[in-house]
Amino acid sequence: MTSQKTVVGNSVTVLLYGFADEHAQLIRQRIPHVRVLTAMSAESLCEQAPQADVLLAHSFPVEIFDKARQLRWFQCASAGIDSIMPIRDRIGDLIVTNARGIHGEVIADYVMTGIAMMHWNFPQFLQDQSHKEWHPRALAPLAGQTLGVVGLGSVGAAIARRGKGFGMTVIGSDRNITEPTAGVDRLFPPESIAELLQLSDFVVLAVPQVPETVGLIGREQLRLMRRSAVLVNIARGSVVAESELIEALKAGTISGAVLDVFEREPLPADSPLWTMPNVIVTPHVAGWMTDYDNRVLEIFNDNLERFLNKKPLRNVVDLKRGY
């Protein structure tokens, strides 16, 4: 990463890892003078990495780091850049950007669907249906319930807005509480998360994976929550101490959980979470859209033009913070 090569438009080589040839063609059509390579396998990636000035991939392949000596910029196709964190002290002046901003609305769809399903206890309705049993029941509306959002980046902010649209009281926790967030009735700093947990009927985790968030929710935090509360995790599996969550769900410390991320993925077949009646398990799909790669490409193409014209890039990641 110490090469002094000067980047000029007609000599820039872009390497796409895990993207189809059609995406490479779209880049060539928009910016014809850029050389675009594609790699679909680890072997091809390893062969082509030494030529790359720019890398677009869903995660950073650390195994090619020492080979990619011309690399100037890595565009991550995800919002989380935890794949590069193990080597962040070695990357020098490598620019890292992410896909922040494309996930918010679809993840808000997922979160509100999960909250409504748990509130109405749809798992029980579906079980009743499978047995052809008729068990009517009444409950309070979601409007007036309290939604606690931990992490108010682009995803958390979208969830807060959607919760407000449901008529919920929305409270949030974030590192920056100096400016109001649309849809959030009350803001808490990270050190006051205990109060947010105590006040919430639904707690949504939307924080990045950084050292400060590993094990953020464990036995002590779960005991602070209401027995009727539901935990929703669309952040990273490392944010929750999974064994302690299972323990709390079995004991009735909290009412239920909607989980899209786990400490190990795929979730092992022997995990109790699969069969717990008060848990909804999904396979890390909350932010995945049918046109996901095309949305990433819109950000990348805009950034590539900025890169060639020596203009500031969108979504630059502060590696010291981790997001």
Coordinates of C-alpha atoms in Angstrom, one line a residue:
M1 CA 0.0 0.0 0.0
T2 CA 3.0 2.3 -0.1
S3 CA 3.3 2.5 -3.9
Q4 CA 3.5 6.1 -5.1
K5 CA 1.7 5.4 -8.4
T6 CA -0.3 8.4 -9.6
V7 CA -3.9 7.6 -10.4
V8 CA -5.1 9.0 -13.7
G9 CA -8.4 8.2 -15.4
N10 CA -7.1 6.2 -18.4
S11 CA -4.8 4.0 -16.2
V12 CA -7.2 3.1 -13.4
T13 CA -8.0 -0.6 -13.0
V14 CA -11.2 -1.5 -11.2
L15 CA -11.6 -5.1 -9.8
L16 CA -15.1 -6.4 -9.0
Y17 CA -15.2 -9.4 -6.7
G18 CA -18.4 -11.4 -6.5
F19 CA -20.2 -9.2 -9.1
A20 CA -21.5 -10.5 -12.4
D21 CA -20.0 -9.5 -15.8
E22 CA -23.1 -7.5 -16.5
H23 CA -22.1 -5.1 -13.7
A24 CA -18.7 -4.7 -15.2
Q25 CA -20.3 -3.9 -18.5
L26 CA -22.5 -1.2 -16.9
I27 CA -19.3 0.5 -15.5
R28 CA -17.6 0.3 -18.9
Q29 CA -20.6 1.9 -20.6
R30 CA -20.7 4.8 -18.1
I31 CA -16.9 5.3 -17.8
P32 CA -15.4 3.8 -21.0
H33 CA -11.8 4.7 -20.3
V34 CA -11.6 2.7 -17.0
R35 CA -10.3 -0.9 -17.2
V36 CA -12.7 -3.2 -15.4
L37 CA -11.8 -6.8 -14.3
T38 CA -14.0 -9.3 -12.6
A39 CA -13.3 -12.2 -10.2
M40 CA -15.8 -14.7 -9.1
S41 CA -13.4 -17.1 -7.4
A42 CA -10.7 -16.7 -4.8
E43 CA -8.1 -17.9 -7.3
S44 CA -9.1 -15.3 -9.9
L45 CA -9.1 -12.6 -7.2
C46 CA -5.6 -13.5 -6.1
E47 CA -4.3 -13.4 -9.7
Q48 CA -5.8 -10.0 -10.5
A49 CA -5.4 -8.2 -7.2
P50 CA -1.9 -6.9 -8.0
Q51 CA -3.4 -4.9 -10.9
A52 CA -6.2 -3.2 -9.0
D53 CA -6.3 0.4 -8.1
V54 CA -10.0 0.1 -6.9
L55 CA -11.8 -2.9 -5.4
L56 CA -15.5 -3.4 -5.2
A57 CA -16.6 -6.3 -3.0
H58 CA -19.1 -7.3 -0.4
S59 CA -16.4 -7.7 2.1
F60 CA -12.7 -7.0 2.2
P61 CA -10.7 -10.2 1.3
V62 CA -7.8 -9.7 3.7
E63 CA -5.9 -12.6 2.2
I64 CA -5.0 -10.5 -0.9
F65 CA -4.0 -7.4 1.1
D66 CA -0.2 -7.9 0.7
K67 CA -0.6 -8.6 -3.1
A68 CA -2.8 -5.6 -3.8
R69 CA 0.0 -3.0 -3.6
Q70 CA -1.6 -0.6 -6.0
L71 CA -4.9 -0.5 -4.2
R72 CA -6.1 3.1 -3.5
W73 CA -9.8 2.7 -2.7
F74 CA -12.0 -0.1 -1.4
Q75 CA -15.8 0.2 -2.0
C76 CA -17.6 -2.2 0.4
A77 CA -20.9 -3.3 -0.9
S78 CA -22.3 -3.6 2.6
A79 CA -22.9 -1.0 5.3
G80 CA -20.7 -2.9 7.9
I81 CA -17.0 -2.9 7.2
D82 CA -16.0 -5.3 10.0
S83 CA -14.2 -7.5 7.4
I84 CA -11.4 -4.9 7.2
M85 CA -11.2 -4.0 10.8
P86 CA -8.6 -6.8 11.7
I87 CA -6.0 -5.0 9.4
R88 CA -7.1 -1.4 9.8
D89 CA -3.8 -0.4 11.4
R90 CA -2.0 -1.6 8.3
I91 CA -3.9 -0.1 5.5
G92 CA -2.2 3.3 5.4
D93 CA -4.0 5.9 3.2
L94 CA -6.4 3.4 1.6
I95 CA -9.8 5.0 1.2
V96 CA -12.7 2.9 2.5
T97 CA -16.3 3.6 1.5
N98 CA -19.5 1.6 2.2
A99 CA -23.1 1.2 1.0
R100 CA -24.6 3.2 3.8
G101 CA -28.0 4.5 3.0
I102 CA -29.5 1.8 0.7
H103 CA -30.7 -0.5 3.5
G104 CA -32.7 1.8 5.7
E105 CA -36.2 1.5 4.2
V106 CA -36.1 -2.3 3.6
I107 CA -34.7 -3.0 7.1
A108 CA -37.5 -0.8 8.5
D109 CA -40.0 -3.0 6.6
Y110 CA -38.5 -6.0 8.2
V111 CA -38.4 -4.6 11.7
M112 CA -42.0 -3.3 11.7
T113 CA -43.2 -6.7 10.2
G114 CA -41.4 -8.5 13.0
I115 CA -42.7 -6.2 15.7
A116 CA -46.3 -6.6 14.4
M117 CA -46.0 -10.3 14.2
M118 CA -44.7 -10.6 17.7
H119 CA -47.3 -8.1 19.1
W120 CA -50.1 -10.0 17.5
N121 CA -48.4 -13.4 18.3
F122 CA -48.7 -14.5 14.7
P123 CA -46.6 -17.6 15.4
Q124 CA -49.5 -18.8 17.7
F125 CA -52.1 -17.9 15.0
L126 CA -50.2 -19.9 12.4
Q127 CA -50.0 -22.8 14.8
D128 CA -53.7 -22.6 15.5
Q129 CA -54.3 -22.5 11.8
S130 CA -52.3 -25.6 11.2
H131 CA -54.5 -27.4 13.8
K132 CA -57.7 -25.8 12.5
E133 CA -58.3 -24.2 15.9
W134 CA -60.3 -21.0 16.5
H135 CA -58.9 -18.9 19.3
P136 CA -59.9 -15.2 19.2
R137 CA -58.0 -12.8 21.4
A138 CA -57.8 -9.1 21.9
L139 CA -54.8 -6.9 22.5
A140 CA -53.8 -3.2 22.8
P141 CA -52.9 -1.4 19.6
L142 CA -49.2 -0.7 18.7
A143 CA -49.9 3.0 18.7
G144 CA -48.9 4.2 22.2
Q145 CA -46.3 1.4 22.7
T146 CA -42.7 2.5 23.1
L147 CA -40.1 1.6 20.5
G148 CA -36.4 1.9 21.6
V149 CA -33.9 2.1 18.8
V150 CA -30.2 1.6 19.8
G151 CA -28.1 3.2 17.1
L152 CA -29.5 6.0 15.0
G153 CA -27.5 5.9 11.8
S154 CA -29.3 5.7 8.5
V155 CA -30.9 2.3 9.3
G156 CA -31.8 3.3 12.9
A157 CA -33.2 6.6 11.7
A158 CA -35.4 4.9 9.1
I159 CA -36.7 2.5 11.8
A160 CA -37.5 5.4 14.1
R161 CA -39.5 7.2 11.4
R162 CA -41.4 4.1 10.6
G163 CA -42.2 3.5 14.3
K164 CA -43.5 7.0 14.6
G165 CA -45.7 6.4 11.5
F166 CA -47.2 3.5 13.5
G167 CA -48.1 6.0 16.3
M168 CA -45.5 4.6 18.6
T169 CA -43.5 6.6 21.1
V170 CA -39.9 6.4 19.8
I171 CA -36.8 6.7 22.0
G172 CA -33.3 6.3 20.8
S173 CA -29.7 5.9 21.8
D174 CA -26.8 7.2 19.8
R175 CA -23.2 8.6 20.2
N176 CA -24.3 11.9 18.8
I177 CA -27.3 13.4 20.7
T178 CA -26.5 17.0 20.1
E179 CA -29.0 17.3 17.2
P180 CA -32.5 15.9 17.1
T181 CA -33.4 12.8 15.0
A182 CA -36.6 12.9 13.0
G183 CA -39.3 10.8 14.7
V184 CA -37.4 10.3 17.9
D185 CA -39.2 11.7 21.0
R186 CA -36.3 11.3 23.4
L187 CA -32.5 10.8 22.9
F188 CA -30.1 8.9 25.3
P189 CA -26.3 8.8 25.1
P190 CA -24.8 5.3 25.0
E191 CA -24.0 5.3 28.8
S192 CA -27.8 5.7 29.5
I193 CA -28.9 2.7 27.5
A194 CA -30.2 1.1 30.7
E195 CA -33.0 3.7 30.9
L196 CA -33.9 3.1 27.3
L197 CA -34.2 -0.6 28.0
Q198 CA -36.4 -0.1 31.0
L199 CA -38.8 2.2 29.1
S200 CA -39.2 0.2 25.9
D201 CA -41.8 -2.3 24.8
F202 CA -39.7 -3.2 21.7
V203 CA -35.9 -2.8 21.6
V204 CA -34.3 -2.7 18.1
L205 CA -30.5 -3.1 17.8
A206 CA -29.1 -1.1 14.8
V207 CA -25.5 -0.4 15.9
P208 CA -22.4 -1.2 13.9
Q209 CA -20.0 -4.0 14.9
V210 CA -17.2 -2.2 16.7
P211 CA -15.4 -3.2 19.9
E212 CA -17.7 -1.0 22.0
T213 CA -20.8 -2.9 20.8
V214 CA -19.6 -6.5 21.2
G215 CA -21.7 -8.1 23.9
L216 CA -23.7 -4.9 24.3
I217 CA -26.8 -6.9 25.3
G218 CA -26.3 -9.6 27.9
R219 CA -27.8 -11.0 31.0
E220 CA -27.7 -7.7 33.0
Q221 CA -29.3 -5.7 30.2
L222 CA -32.0 -8.2 29.5
R223 CA -33.0 -8.1 33.2
L224 CA -33.6 -4.4 32.8
M225 CA -36.1 -4.9 30.1
R226 CA -39.8 -5.4 30.6
R227 CA -41.0 -9.0 30.9
S228 CA -43.4 -8.1 28.0
A229 CA -40.7 -6.7 25.9
V230 CA -39.4 -8.0 22.5
L231 CA -35.8 -7.7 21.3
V232 CA -35.1 -7.2 17.6
N233 CA -31.6 -7.6 16.3
I234 CA -30.7 -6.5 12.8
A235 CA -27.2 -5.3 13.7
R236 CA -24.6 -8.1 14.1
G237 CA -24.8 -11.4 16.1
S238 CA -21.8 -10.3 18.2
V239 CA -23.9 -7.4 19.8
V240 CA -25.9 -9.9 21.8
A241 CA -24.6 -12.6 24.2
E242 CA -26.6 -15.4 22.5
S243 CA -26.5 -18.0 25.3
E244 CA -27.7 -15.4 27.8
L245 CA -30.5 -14.3 25.5
I246 CA -31.6 -18.0 25.2
E247 CA -31.5 -18.2 28.9
A248 CA -33.7 -15.0 29.3
L249 CA -36.2 -16.2 26.7
K250 CA -36.6 -19.6 28.4
A251 CA -37.0 -17.9 31.8
G252 CA -39.5 -15.3 30.6
T253 CA -37.2 -12.5 31.5
I254 CA -38.3 -10.9 28.2
S255 CA -41.3 -11.9 26.0
G256 CA -39.6 -12.7 22.7
A257 CA -37.1 -11.9 20.1
V258 CA -36.9 -11.3 16.3
L259 CA -33.4 -12.3 15.2
D260 CA -31.8 -11.8 11.7
V261 CA -28.2 -12.1 12.8
F262 CA -26.3 -14.6 15.0
E263 CA -22.9 -15.2 16.6
R264 CA -22.5 -18.1 14.1
E265 CA -24.0 -18.0 10.6
P266 CA -25.6 -20.0 9.3
L267 CA -27.3 -20.6 12.7
P268 CA -26.2 -24.1 13.8
A269 CA -29.0 -26.7 13.5
D270 CA -28.7 -27.6 17.3
S271 CA -29.4 -24.0 18.4
P272 CA -32.4 -23.8 20.7
L273 CA -33.4 -20.6 18.9
W274 CA -34.8 -22.6 15.9
T275 CA -37.6 -24.1 17.9
M276 CA -38.4 -21.6 20.6
P277 CA -42.1 -20.5 20.3
N278 CA -41.3 -16.9 21.3
V279 CA -38.5 -16.4 18.6
I280 CA -38.6 -15.5 14.9
V281 CA -35.4 -16.6 13.1
T282 CA -34.5 -15.3 9.7
P283 CA -31.3 -16.0 7.7
H284 CA -29.6 -12.5 7.7
V285 CA -31.9 -11.1 5.0
A286 CA -33.3 -7.9 6.5
G287 CA -31.3 -5.6 4.2
W288 CA -31.2 -7.8 1.2
M289 CA -33.2 -6.6 -1.9
T290 CA -33.8 -8.1 -5.3
D291 CA -31.9 -5.1 -6.9
Y292 CA -29.3 -4.9 -4.2
D293 CA -26.2 -5.1 -6.4
N294 CA -27.7 -2.5 -8.8
R295 CA -28.2 -0.1 -5.9
V296 CA -24.6 -0.6 -4.8
L297 CA -23.5 0.0 -8.4
E298 CA -25.2 3.4 -8.4
I299 CA -23.2 4.5 -5.3
F300 CA -20.0 3.0 -6.8
N301 CA -20.3 4.6 -10.2
D302 CA -20.9 8.0 -8.7
N303 CA -17.9 7.5 -6.4
L304 CA -15.8 6.2 -9.3
E305 CA -16.4 9.5 -11.2
R306 CA -15.6 11.4 -8.0
F307 CA -12.4 9.4 -7.6
L308 CA -11.2 10.0 -11.1
N309 CA -12.0 13.7 -10.8
K310 CA -10.2 13.9 -7.4
K311 CA -13.4 14.9 -5.6
P312 CA -14.5 13.7 -2.1
L313 CA -16.2 10.3 -2.1
R314 CA -19.6 9.5 -0.6
N315 CA -19.8 7.3 2.4
V316 CA -16.2 7.4 3.5
V317 CA -15.7 5.3 6.6
D318 CA -13.8 6.5 9.7
L319 CA -11.8 3.3 10.5
K320 CA -10.9 4.6 13.9
R321 CA -14.6 4.6 14.8
G322 CA -15.4 1.6 12.6
Y323 CA -18.3 3.2 10.6

